[in-house]
Amino acid sequence: MTEIETEIPKQTGPRERVLRPGLPSQKSGLERYRVAGGGSVLFRVFGGDQIRIIDIEGKQPSEVVAFSNGRCNVALLGATITGQGDGLKKILNSKSPSTERFKARLERHQLSLENLHSVDLFVDGSRAGEYTSMSADAEGVVIVSAPGGAMRPEEQMPPTDLEVIIERANPNIAAIETPDLPEPLADPLIDSRIPKRTAWSYEVKAGEWIQVIDVEGRECSDFQAFSAAQLDKGIERCLDVTTTRSLVAMGYPQPGLMAKYYDQDMRPLIELVQDNCCRHDAFGLACTAKYYEDLGYPGHVNCSDNFNSALGRYPIQARPGWMAMNFFYNTGIDDQNQFYLDEPWSRPGDYVLMRALEDLVCVSSACPCDIDSANGWNPTDIHVRTYRAAEKFKRSIGFRKRMDSEVEMTKETGFHPHTSTLTRNYAEYN
Ligand SMILES: [Zn+2]
């Protein structure tokens, strides 16, 4: 008899993960950031990291501020002080939503803006592609800004983007930071994490808002909602995606005219109000024990069984496979009639915002699938927030102008105050 010795590979250091899903992958330890013209980017550095700041189009001044232990310290980058951080101060004084998000990040990193000093680059005019390199002596936080105001119509010089490339001395240390959650849209009623591979049930009242956030990106969250009034009468009525697809005449609803989810009696239970991923699934079941069994993984944890456990405290019949609205699940039906799936389009912090149209019992999952690309091969957490019925949120869809742009939400037009007195119904036409 031969004895076979198997060696289980030991995990050394933190698990590897994709730092910026959705962008072309770089070699390990190489990170790329885009600094929007007129904006700033913040990132952590560690001893030995190499930083290259590139003026992509030319003639765009840049300002670099570094912090150690929360205090300004440009010596961290071995550089001499050439400015007082005026560009960054100006950016922080502007009133845009992205500035508010940026300020929240400063707070989270506990950075003091007193005695601000900066290294000012490309001040005498630079050519397109010109760059400056620096290296970090120790751990700290660096902010790179591309200062510049809004261009007047008769001018020719808008602020343009910079690119920052970081080569990590130790890629493992740099990969431990999980992305920041987006700021709450208002004071949340429920503010709860759904750990990866689990599901959780919660109750909302008519008019309240439900936000489902993909924390690290590329994670599916299956969702189901039951009419509480019907459950009290012993009748089980929940989102029926076949009814919903038939009524909205789309693969799944989107904010605007065709935004509601219906039950089998064609009663609307939920309206989708905001969506900054816009790629979901309403064809497949929430993943089932059978799916994993068929693919050779008997006993694999799955969203349907997790739904059954999470809904155990309600008079709801367990099902081997739950029909659900599968947020962030990237599927389609191709020309050969094949139902396919691929890595989700969702980036860290992408979310859907829904409004409850009656009192509901809801259930959300953080999908455990690690056997295919449904969750980018790596299940992660989902975060759920709910908000009071009195809050007001506009219908809106998220777009990225370029693959590496920050998501921007569509806005109401200048005509909205007038046209909204004539109708409640708007369609997205972009
Ligand atoms: Zn699942």
GROMACS .gro file of C-alpha atoms and ligand atoms in nm:
model
  431
    1MET     CA    1   0.000   0.000   0.000
    2THR     CA    2   0.137   0.336  -0.091
    3GLU     CA    3   0.078   0.626   0.132
    4ILE     CA    4   0.028   0.950  -0.047
    5GLU     CA    5   0.130   1.254   0.141
    6THR     CA    6  -0.070   1.558   0.054
    7GLU     CA    7   0.055   1.897   0.142
    8ILE     CA    8  -0.208   2.159   0.211
    9PRO     CA    9  -0.076   2.493   0.089
   10LYS     CA   10  -0.043   2.732   0.381
   11GLN     CA   11  -0.187   3.078   0.338
   12THR     CA   12   0.086   3.330   0.391
   13GLY     CA   13  -0.031   3.679   0.472
   14PRO     CA   14  -0.371   3.823   0.383
   15ARG     CA   15  -0.579   3.681   0.098
   16GLU     CA   16  -0.525   3.833  -0.243
   17ARG     CA   17  -0.812   4.030  -0.390
   18VAL     CA   18  -0.875   4.248  -0.692
   19LEU     CA   19  -0.813   4.603  -0.574
   20ARG     CA   20  -1.010   4.789  -0.839
   21PRO     CA   21  -1.258   4.550  -1.005
   22GLY     CA   22  -1.369   4.641  -1.354
   23LEU     CA   23  -1.034   4.784  -1.466
   24PRO     CA   24  -0.763   4.609  -1.665
   25SER     CA   25  -0.552   4.408  -1.423
   26GLN     CA   26  -0.196   4.511  -1.345
   27LYS     CA   27   0.095   4.303  -1.222
   28SER     CA   28   0.087   4.236  -0.847
   29GLY     CA   29   0.175   4.545  -0.644
   30LEU     CA   30   0.105   4.796  -0.923
   31GLU     CA   31  -0.189   5.033  -0.866
   32ARG     CA   32  -0.321   5.308  -1.087
   33TYR     CA   33  -0.536   5.602  -0.979
   34ARG     CA   34  -0.698   5.872  -1.188
   35VAL     CA   35  -0.712   6.221  -1.033
   36ALA     CA   36  -1.004   6.401  -1.198
   37GLY     CA   37  -0.925   6.756  -1.314
   38GLY     CA   38  -1.031   6.981  -1.024
   39GLY     CA   39  -1.036   6.685  -0.783
   40SER     CA   40  -0.821   6.486  -0.542
   41VAL     CA   41  -0.733   6.124  -0.472
   42LEU     CA   42  -0.633   5.981  -0.134
   43PHE     CA   43  -0.437   5.657  -0.081
   44ARG     CA   44  -0.227   5.491   0.187
   45VAL     CA   45   0.145   5.438   0.137
   46PHE     CA   46   0.395   5.212   0.308
   47GLY     CA   47   0.774   5.233   0.340
   48GLY     CA   48   0.947   5.178   0.005
   49ASP     CA   49   0.642   5.241  -0.217
   50GLN     CA   50   0.727   5.423  -0.541
   51ILE     CA   51   0.482   5.691  -0.660
   52ARG     CA   52   0.474   5.835  -1.012
   53ILE     CA   53   0.248   6.133  -1.092
   54ILE     CA   54   0.183   6.186  -1.462
   55ASP     CA   55   0.041   6.500  -1.622
   56ILE     CA   56  -0.157   6.326  -1.898
   57GLU     CA   57  -0.250   6.623  -2.118
   58GLY     CA   58   0.011   6.876  -2.001
   59LYS     CA   59  -0.005   7.215  -1.827
   60GLN     CA   60  -0.201   7.075  -1.532
   61PRO     CA   61  -0.054   7.179  -1.195
   62SER     CA   62  -0.052   6.912  -0.925
   63GLU     CA   63  -0.030   6.931  -0.550
   64VAL     CA   64   0.091   6.650  -0.325
   65VAL     CA   65   0.023   6.645   0.050
   66ALA     CA   66   0.148   6.367   0.278
   67PHE     CA   67   0.051   6.274   0.634
   68SER     CA   68   0.213   6.058   0.900
   69ASN     CA   69   0.012   5.974   1.213
   70GLY     CA   70  -0.261   6.210   1.093
   71ARG     CA   71  -0.036   6.517   1.072
   72CYS     CA   72   0.092   6.685   0.756
   73ASN     CA   73   0.447   6.569   0.679
   74VAL     CA   74   0.573   6.601   0.322
   75ALA     CA   75   0.916   6.483   0.440
   76LEU     CA   76   0.753   6.136   0.429
   77LEU     CA   77   0.808   6.155   0.053
   78GLY     CA   78   1.161   6.291   0.087
   79ALA     CA   79   1.041   6.614  -0.077
   80THR     CA   80   1.081   6.980   0.014
   81ILE     CA   81   0.786   7.206   0.087
   82THR     CA   82   0.693   7.434  -0.202
   83GLY     CA   83   0.333   7.530  -0.115
   84GLN     CA   84   0.069   7.555   0.155
   85GLY     CA   85  -0.188   7.312   0.013
   86ASP     CA   86  -0.402   7.596  -0.127
   87GLY     CA   87  -0.536   7.383  -0.413
   88LEU     CA   88  -0.656   7.111  -0.174
   89LYS     CA   89  -0.816   7.372   0.056
   90LYS     CA   90  -1.002   7.518  -0.242
   91ILE     CA   91  -1.127   7.173  -0.350
   92LEU     CA   92  -1.248   7.102   0.006
   93ASN     CA   93  -1.442   7.430   0.010
   94SER     CA   94  -1.643   7.340  -0.299
   95LYS     CA   95  -1.992   7.206  -0.242
   96SER     CA   96  -2.011   6.902  -0.472
   97PRO     CA   97  -2.131   6.559  -0.346
   98SER     CA   98  -1.792   6.408  -0.436
   99THR     CA   99  -1.625   6.666  -0.206
  100GLU     CA  100  -1.852   6.553   0.079
  101ARG     CA  101  -1.748   6.192   0.016
  102PHE     CA  102  -1.383   6.299   0.006
  103LYS     CA  103  -1.417   6.488   0.337
  104ALA     CA  104  -1.565   6.176   0.496
  105ARG     CA  105  -1.256   5.983   0.386
  106LEU     CA  106  -1.030   6.247   0.545
  107GLU     CA  107  -1.223   6.203   0.870
  108ARG     CA  108  -1.199   5.826   0.855
  109HIS     CA  109  -0.822   5.850   0.819
  110GLN     CA  110  -0.820   6.110   1.104
  111LEU     CA  111  -0.615   6.362   0.905
  112SER     CA  112  -0.555   6.707   1.053
  113LEU     CA  113  -0.560   6.990   0.796
  114GLU     CA  114  -0.375   7.231   1.028
  115ASN     CA  115  -0.032   7.358   0.917
  116LEU     CA  116  -0.085   7.218   0.570
  117HIS     CA  117   0.221   7.200   0.344
  118SER     CA  118   0.244   7.068  -0.007
  119VAL     CA  119   0.478   6.977  -0.288
  120ASP     CA  120   0.359   7.165  -0.596
  121LEU     CA  121   0.436   7.000  -0.930
  122PHE     CA  122   0.408   7.107  -1.295
  123VAL     CA  123   0.373   7.474  -1.193
  124ASP     CA  124   0.576   7.621  -1.481
  125GLY     CA  125   0.379   7.446  -1.751
  126SER     CA  126   0.449   7.084  -1.840
  127ARG     CA  127   0.428   6.882  -2.156
  128ALA     CA  128   0.179   6.599  -2.207
  129GLY     CA  129   0.304   6.281  -2.041
  130GLU     CA  130   0.559   6.458  -1.817
  131TYR     CA  131   0.594   6.289  -1.480
  132THR     CA  132   0.755   6.318  -1.136
  133SER     CA  133   0.856   6.023  -0.917
  134MET     CA  134   0.875   6.005  -0.538
  135SER     CA  135   0.914   5.731  -0.280
  136ALA     CA  136   0.759   5.690   0.064
  137ASP     CA  137   1.001   5.648   0.355
  138ALA     CA  138   0.741   5.512   0.596
  139GLU     CA  139   0.369   5.439   0.641
  140GLY     CA  140   0.132   5.731   0.585
  141VAL     CA  141  -0.144   5.880   0.373
  142VAL     CA  142  -0.092   6.079   0.051
  143ILE     CA  143  -0.335   6.312  -0.125
  144VAL     CA  144  -0.271   6.408  -0.488
  145SER     CA  145  -0.480   6.697  -0.624
  146ALA     CA  146  -0.528   6.841  -0.973
  147PRO     CA  147  -0.642   7.192  -0.873
  148GLY     CA  148  -0.832   7.420  -1.110
  149GLY     CA  149  -1.168   7.592  -1.125
  150ALA     CA  150  -1.456   7.552  -1.368
  151MET     CA  151  -1.365   7.688  -1.714
  152ARG     CA  152  -1.543   8.000  -1.837
  153PRO     CA  153  -1.704   7.967  -2.182
  154GLU     CA  154  -1.451   8.194  -2.355
  155GLU     CA  155  -1.149   8.015  -2.206
  156GLN     CA  156  -0.952   7.720  -2.347
  157MET     CA  157  -0.784   7.564  -2.041
  158PRO     CA  158  -1.005   7.341  -1.827
  159PRO     CA  159  -0.840   7.144  -1.545
  160THR     CA  160  -0.743   6.799  -1.677
  161ASP     CA  161  -0.678   6.458  -1.524
  162LEU     CA  162  -0.359   6.331  -1.368
  163GLU     CA  163  -0.258   5.968  -1.335
  164VAL     CA  164  -0.087   5.825  -1.028
  165ILE     CA  165   0.095   5.494  -1.048
  166ILE     CA  166   0.209   5.325  -0.728
  167GLU     CA  167   0.453   5.039  -0.718
  168ARG     CA  168   0.415   4.869  -0.382
  169ALA     CA  169   0.728   4.755  -0.202
  170ASN     CA  170   0.517   4.488  -0.029
  171PRO     CA  171   0.192   4.414  -0.219
  172ASN     CA  172   0.054   4.197   0.065
  173ILE     CA  173   0.046   4.478   0.321
  174ALA     CA  174  -0.115   4.717   0.075
  175ALA     CA  175  -0.396   4.472  -0.008
  176ILE     CA  176  -0.538   4.447   0.344
  177GLU     CA  177  -0.747   4.761   0.327
  178THR     CA  178  -1.111   4.694   0.236
  179PRO     CA  179  -1.283   4.976   0.045
  180ASP     CA  180  -1.472   5.245   0.238
  181LEU     CA  181  -1.850   5.213   0.245
  182PRO     CA  182  -2.028   5.501   0.074
  183GLU     CA  183  -2.168   5.758   0.318
  184PRO     CA  184  -2.532   5.693   0.421
  185LEU     CA  185  -2.781   5.883   0.203
  186ALA     CA  186  -2.951   6.007   0.524
  187ASP     CA  187  -2.972   5.896   0.890
  188PRO     CA  188  -3.023   5.519   0.855
  189LEU     CA  189  -3.288   5.321   1.048
  190ILE     CA  190  -3.116   4.989   0.981
  191ASP     CA  191  -2.739   4.992   0.914
  192SER     CA  192  -2.640   4.629   0.895
  193ARG     CA  193  -2.366   4.416   0.741
  194ILE     CA  194  -2.459   4.083   0.583
  195PRO     CA  195  -2.141   3.875   0.616
  196LYS     CA  196  -2.034   3.685   0.304
  197ARG     CA  197  -2.211   3.349   0.247
  198THR     CA  198  -2.512   3.439   0.465
  199ALA     CA  199  -2.861   3.591   0.438
  200TRP     CA  200  -3.062   3.812   0.670
  201SER     CA  201  -3.431   3.911   0.702
  202TYR     CA  202  -3.562   4.250   0.810
  203GLU     CA  203  -3.886   4.450   0.816
  204VAL     CA  204  -3.967   4.784   0.654
  205LYS     CA  205  -4.281   5.001   0.666
  206ALA     CA  206  -4.463   5.144   0.364
  207GLY     CA  207  -4.271   5.440   0.221
  208GLU     CA  208  -3.938   5.348   0.380
  209TRP     CA  209  -3.626   5.313   0.164
  210ILE     CA  210  -3.398   5.011   0.131
  211GLN     CA  211  -3.037   5.046   0.010
  212VAL     CA  212  -2.843   4.731  -0.081
  213ILE     CA  213  -2.470   4.806  -0.112
  214ASP     CA  214  -2.204   4.585  -0.273
  215VAL     CA  215  -1.919   4.656  -0.029
  216GLU     CA  216  -1.613   4.532  -0.222
  217GLY     CA  217  -1.769   4.502  -0.569
  218ARG     CA  218  -1.854   4.192  -0.776
  219GLU     CA  219  -2.079   4.034  -0.511
  220CYS     CA  220  -2.438   3.922  -0.584
  221SER     CA  221  -2.716   3.996  -0.339
  222ASP     CA  222  -3.043   3.809  -0.392
  223PHE     CA  223  -3.350   3.993  -0.266
  224GLN     CA  224  -3.706   3.891  -0.186
  225ALA     CA  225  -3.989   4.087  -0.019
  226PHE     CA  226  -4.323   3.970   0.125
  227SER     CA  227  -4.639   4.172   0.188
  228ALA     CA  228  -4.666   4.185   0.570
  229ALA     CA  229  -5.045   4.241   0.555
  230GLN     CA  230  -5.092   3.928   0.343
  231LEU     CA  231  -4.863   3.722   0.571
  232ASP     CA  232  -5.086   3.824   0.865
  233LYS     CA  233  -5.380   3.670   0.674
  234GLY     CA  234  -5.178   3.352   0.615
  235ILE     CA  235  -5.123   3.432   0.246
  236GLU     CA  236  -4.767   3.422   0.108
  237ARG     CA  237  -4.720   3.691  -0.156
  238CYS     CA  238  -4.373   3.803  -0.264
  239LEU     CA  239  -4.194   3.950  -0.565
  240ASP     CA  240  -4.271   3.747  -0.874
  241VAL     CA  241  -4.007   3.822  -1.133
  242THR     CA  242  -4.199   3.661  -1.421
  243THR     CA  243  -4.499   3.886  -1.351
  244THR     CA  244  -4.260   4.181  -1.310
  245ARG     CA  245  -4.078   4.117  -1.639
  246SER     CA  246  -4.410   4.080  -1.822
  247LEU     CA  247  -4.549   4.407  -1.682
  248VAL     CA  248  -4.236   4.620  -1.730
  249ALA     CA  249  -4.144   4.457  -2.064
  250MET     CA  250  -3.777   4.448  -1.966
  251GLY     CA  251  -3.533   4.192  -1.827
  252TYR     CA  252  -3.565   4.368  -1.492
  253PRO     CA  253  -3.697   4.708  -1.377
  254GLN     CA  254  -3.488   5.026  -1.382
  255PRO     CA  255  -3.546   5.364  -1.213
  256GLY     CA  256  -3.800   5.574  -1.401
  257LEU     CA  257  -4.124   5.462  -1.564
  258MET     CA  258  -4.072   5.085  -1.545
  259ALA     CA  259  -3.939   5.069  -1.191
  260LYS     CA  260  -4.182   4.854  -0.993
  261TYR     CA  261  -4.162   4.493  -0.878
  262TYR     CA  262  -4.492   4.304  -0.859
  263ASP     CA  263  -4.627   3.995  -0.685
  264GLN     CA  264  -4.826   3.720  -0.862
  265ASP     CA  265  -5.148   3.920  -0.809
  266MET     CA  266  -4.984   4.208  -1.002
  267ARG     CA  267  -4.972   4.428  -0.694
  268PRO     CA  268  -4.660   4.649  -0.681
  269LEU     CA  269  -4.454   4.583  -0.365
  270ILE     CA  270  -4.131   4.774  -0.436
  271GLU     CA  271  -4.012   5.060  -0.657
  272LEU     CA  272  -3.649   5.083  -0.768
  273VAL     CA  273  -3.544   5.447  -0.724
  274GLN     CA  274  -3.167   5.459  -0.772
  275ASP     CA  275  -2.927   5.216  -0.937
  276ASN     CA  276  -2.560   5.285  -1.005
  277CYS     CA  277  -2.469   4.939  -1.136
  278CYS     CA  278  -2.762   4.874  -1.375
  279ARG     CA  279  -2.667   4.511  -1.436
  280HIS     CA  280  -2.881   4.256  -1.248
  281ASP     CA  281  -3.069   3.930  -1.301
  282ALA     CA  282  -3.438   3.844  -1.282
  283PHE     CA  283  -3.425   3.508  -1.464
  284GLY     CA  284  -3.231   3.267  -1.245
  285LEU     CA  285  -3.327   3.137  -0.902
  286ALA     CA  286  -3.125   3.241  -0.599
  287CYS     CA  287  -2.850   2.976  -0.598
  288THR     CA  288  -2.962   2.633  -0.478
  289ALA     CA  289  -2.815   2.318  -0.320
  290LYS     CA  290  -2.893   2.138  -0.648
  291TYR     CA  291  -2.686   2.379  -0.855
  292TYR     CA  292  -2.376   2.309  -0.646
  293GLU     CA  293  -2.450   1.934  -0.632
  294ASP     CA  294  -2.482   1.916  -1.012
  295LEU     CA  295  -2.144   2.085  -1.047
  296GLY     CA  296  -1.977   1.848  -0.800
  297TYR     CA  297  -2.003   2.038  -0.473
  298PRO     CA  298  -2.265   1.855  -0.263
  299GLY     CA  299  -2.360   2.031   0.061
  300HIS     CA  300  -2.233   2.371  -0.057
  301VAL     CA  301  -2.388   2.664   0.131
  302ASN     CA  302  -2.640   2.842  -0.094
  303CYS     CA  303  -2.866   3.150  -0.102
  304SER     CA  304  -3.196   2.954  -0.116
  305ASP     CA  305  -3.123   2.756   0.204
  306ASN     CA  306  -2.990   3.075   0.365
  307PHE     CA  307  -3.322   3.246   0.273
  308ASN     CA  308  -3.511   2.955   0.437
  309SER     CA  309  -3.314   2.993   0.762
  310ALA     CA  310  -3.340   3.374   0.763
  311LEU     CA  311  -3.719   3.356   0.704
  312GLY     CA  312  -3.767   3.078   0.962
  313ARG     CA  313  -3.928   3.317   1.214
  314TYR     CA  314  -4.211   3.406   0.969
  315PRO     CA  315  -4.498   3.187   0.848
  316ILE     CA  316  -4.322   3.131   0.516
  317GLN     CA  317  -4.286   2.790   0.356
  318ALA     CA  318  -3.925   2.683   0.292
  319ARG     CA  319  -3.840   2.629  -0.077
  320PRO     CA  320  -3.550   2.435  -0.232
  321GLY     CA  321  -3.502   2.722  -0.477
  322TRP     CA  322  -3.618   3.080  -0.428
  323MET     CA  323  -3.733   3.304  -0.708
  324ALA     CA  324  -3.563   3.637  -0.631
  325MET     CA  325  -3.439   3.965  -0.770
  326ASN     CA  326  -3.068   3.890  -0.799
  327PHE     CA  327  -2.893   4.225  -0.764
  328PHE     CA  328  -2.546   4.261  -0.923
  329TYR     CA  329  -2.578   3.912  -1.082
  330ASN     CA  330  -2.450   3.957  -1.438
  331THR     CA  331  -2.643   3.722  -1.667
  332GLY     CA  332  -2.792   3.715  -2.013
  333ILE     CA  333  -2.942   3.488  -2.274
  334ASP     CA  334  -2.727   3.462  -2.586
  335ASP     CA  335  -2.808   3.402  -2.955
  336GLN     CA  336  -2.786   3.024  -2.898
  337ASN     CA  337  -3.053   3.045  -2.622
  338GLN     CA  338  -2.793   2.978  -2.352
  339PHE     CA  339  -2.838   3.136  -2.013
  340TYR     CA  340  -2.490   3.260  -1.922
  341LEU     CA  341  -2.331   3.438  -1.628
  342ASP     CA  342  -2.017   3.643  -1.592
  343GLU     CA  343  -1.834   3.855  -1.336
  344PRO     CA  344  -2.058   4.131  -1.197
  345TRP     CA  345  -2.018   4.487  -1.321
  346SER     CA  346  -2.056   4.628  -0.969
  347ARG     CA  347  -1.765   4.823  -0.822
  348PRO     CA  348  -1.696   4.879  -0.450
  349GLY     CA  349  -1.981   5.083  -0.299
  350ASP     CA  350  -2.226   5.039  -0.590
  351TYR     CA  351  -2.584   5.015  -0.468
  352VAL     CA  352  -2.954   4.992  -0.548
  353LEU     CA  353  -3.208   5.205  -0.360
  354MET     CA  354  -3.570   5.084  -0.341
  355ARG     CA  355  -3.888   5.220  -0.186
  356ALA     CA  356  -4.133   4.991  -0.003
  357LEU     CA  357  -4.484   5.045  -0.140
  358GLU     CA  358  -4.641   4.862   0.157
  359ASP     CA  359  -4.525   4.706   0.486
  360LEU     CA  360  -4.279   4.433   0.390
  361VAL     CA  361  -4.073   4.147   0.528
  362CYS     CA  362  -3.749   4.149   0.326
  363VAL     CA  363  -3.459   3.909   0.290
  364SER     CA  364  -3.117   3.983   0.135
  365SER     CA  365  -2.822   3.753   0.080
  366ALA     CA  366  -2.447   3.787   0.035
  367CYS     CA  367  -2.410   3.506  -0.217
  368PRO     CA  368  -2.169   3.222  -0.121
  369CYS     CA  369  -2.092   3.110  -0.477
  370ASP     CA  370  -1.718   3.054  -0.517
  371ILE     CA  371  -1.732   2.791  -0.791
  372ASP     CA  372  -1.791   3.024  -1.087
  373SER     CA  373  -1.754   3.388  -1.185
  374ALA     CA  374  -2.092   3.500  -1.034
  375ASN     CA  375  -1.907   3.675  -0.750
  376GLY     CA  376  -1.573   3.718  -0.928
  377TRP     CA  377  -1.467   3.383  -0.771
  378ASN     CA  378  -1.451   3.546  -0.430
  379PRO     CA  379  -1.764   3.595  -0.213
  380THR     CA  380  -1.762   3.915  -0.003
  381ASP     CA  381  -2.002   4.111   0.223
  382ILE     CA  382  -2.320   4.303   0.143
  383HIS     CA  383  -2.441   4.601   0.347
  384VAL     CA  384  -2.807   4.699   0.394
  385ARG     CA  385  -2.935   5.036   0.509
  386THR     CA  386  -3.295   5.156   0.542
  387TYR     CA  387  -3.418   5.514   0.572
  388ARG     CA  388  -3.733   5.683   0.708
  389ALA     CA  389  -4.036   5.735   0.482
  390ALA     CA  390  -4.002   6.112   0.535
  391GLU     CA  391  -3.666   6.119   0.349
  392LYS     CA  392  -3.668   6.226  -0.016
  393PHE     CA  393  -3.444   6.064  -0.279
  394LYS     CA  394  -3.454   6.143  -0.649
  395ARG     CA  395  -3.491   5.882  -0.919
  396SER     CA  396  -3.150   5.841  -1.072
  397ILE     CA  397  -2.917   5.606  -1.261
  398GLY     CA  398  -2.538   5.588  -1.221
  399PHE     CA  399  -2.303   5.627  -1.519
  400ARG     CA  400  -1.928   5.612  -1.560
  401LYS     CA  401  -1.801   5.833  -1.842
  402ARG     CA  402  -1.490   5.622  -1.875
  403MET     CA  403  -1.403   5.280  -1.741
  404ASP     CA  404  -1.195   5.438  -1.462
  405SER     CA  405  -1.425   5.734  -1.383
  406GLU     CA  406  -1.610   5.781  -1.056
  407VAL     CA  407  -1.977   5.692  -1.090
  408GLU     CA  408  -2.203   5.993  -1.151
  409MET     CA  409  -2.578   5.992  -1.092
  410THR     CA  410  -2.814   6.139  -1.352
  411LYS     CA  411  -2.968   6.468  -1.244
  412GLU     CA  412  -3.301   6.639  -1.292
  413THR     CA  413  -3.299   6.886  -1.583
  414GLY     CA  414  -3.359   7.259  -1.549
  415PHE     CA  415  -3.715   7.195  -1.672
  416HIS     CA  416  -3.797   6.955  -1.388
  417PRO     CA  417  -3.952   7.205  -1.141
  418HIS     CA  418  -4.210   7.293  -1.410
  419THR     CA  419  -4.269   6.957  -1.579
  420SER     CA  420  -4.298   6.777  -1.243
  421THR     CA  421  -4.618   6.973  -1.174
  422LEU     CA  422  -4.766   6.811  -1.488
  423THR     CA  423  -4.661   6.444  -1.440
  424ARG     CA  424  -4.503   6.200  -1.196
  425ASN     CA  425  -4.384   5.972  -1.474
  426TYR     CA  426  -4.037   6.014  -1.621
  427ALA     CA  427  -3.832   5.785  -1.841
  428GLU     CA  428  -3.454   5.771  -1.867
  429TYR     CA  429  -3.368   5.878  -2.222
  430ASN     CA  430  -2.988   5.898  -2.219
  431ZN      ZN  431  -2.625   3.274  -0.426
   0.00000   0.00000   0.00000
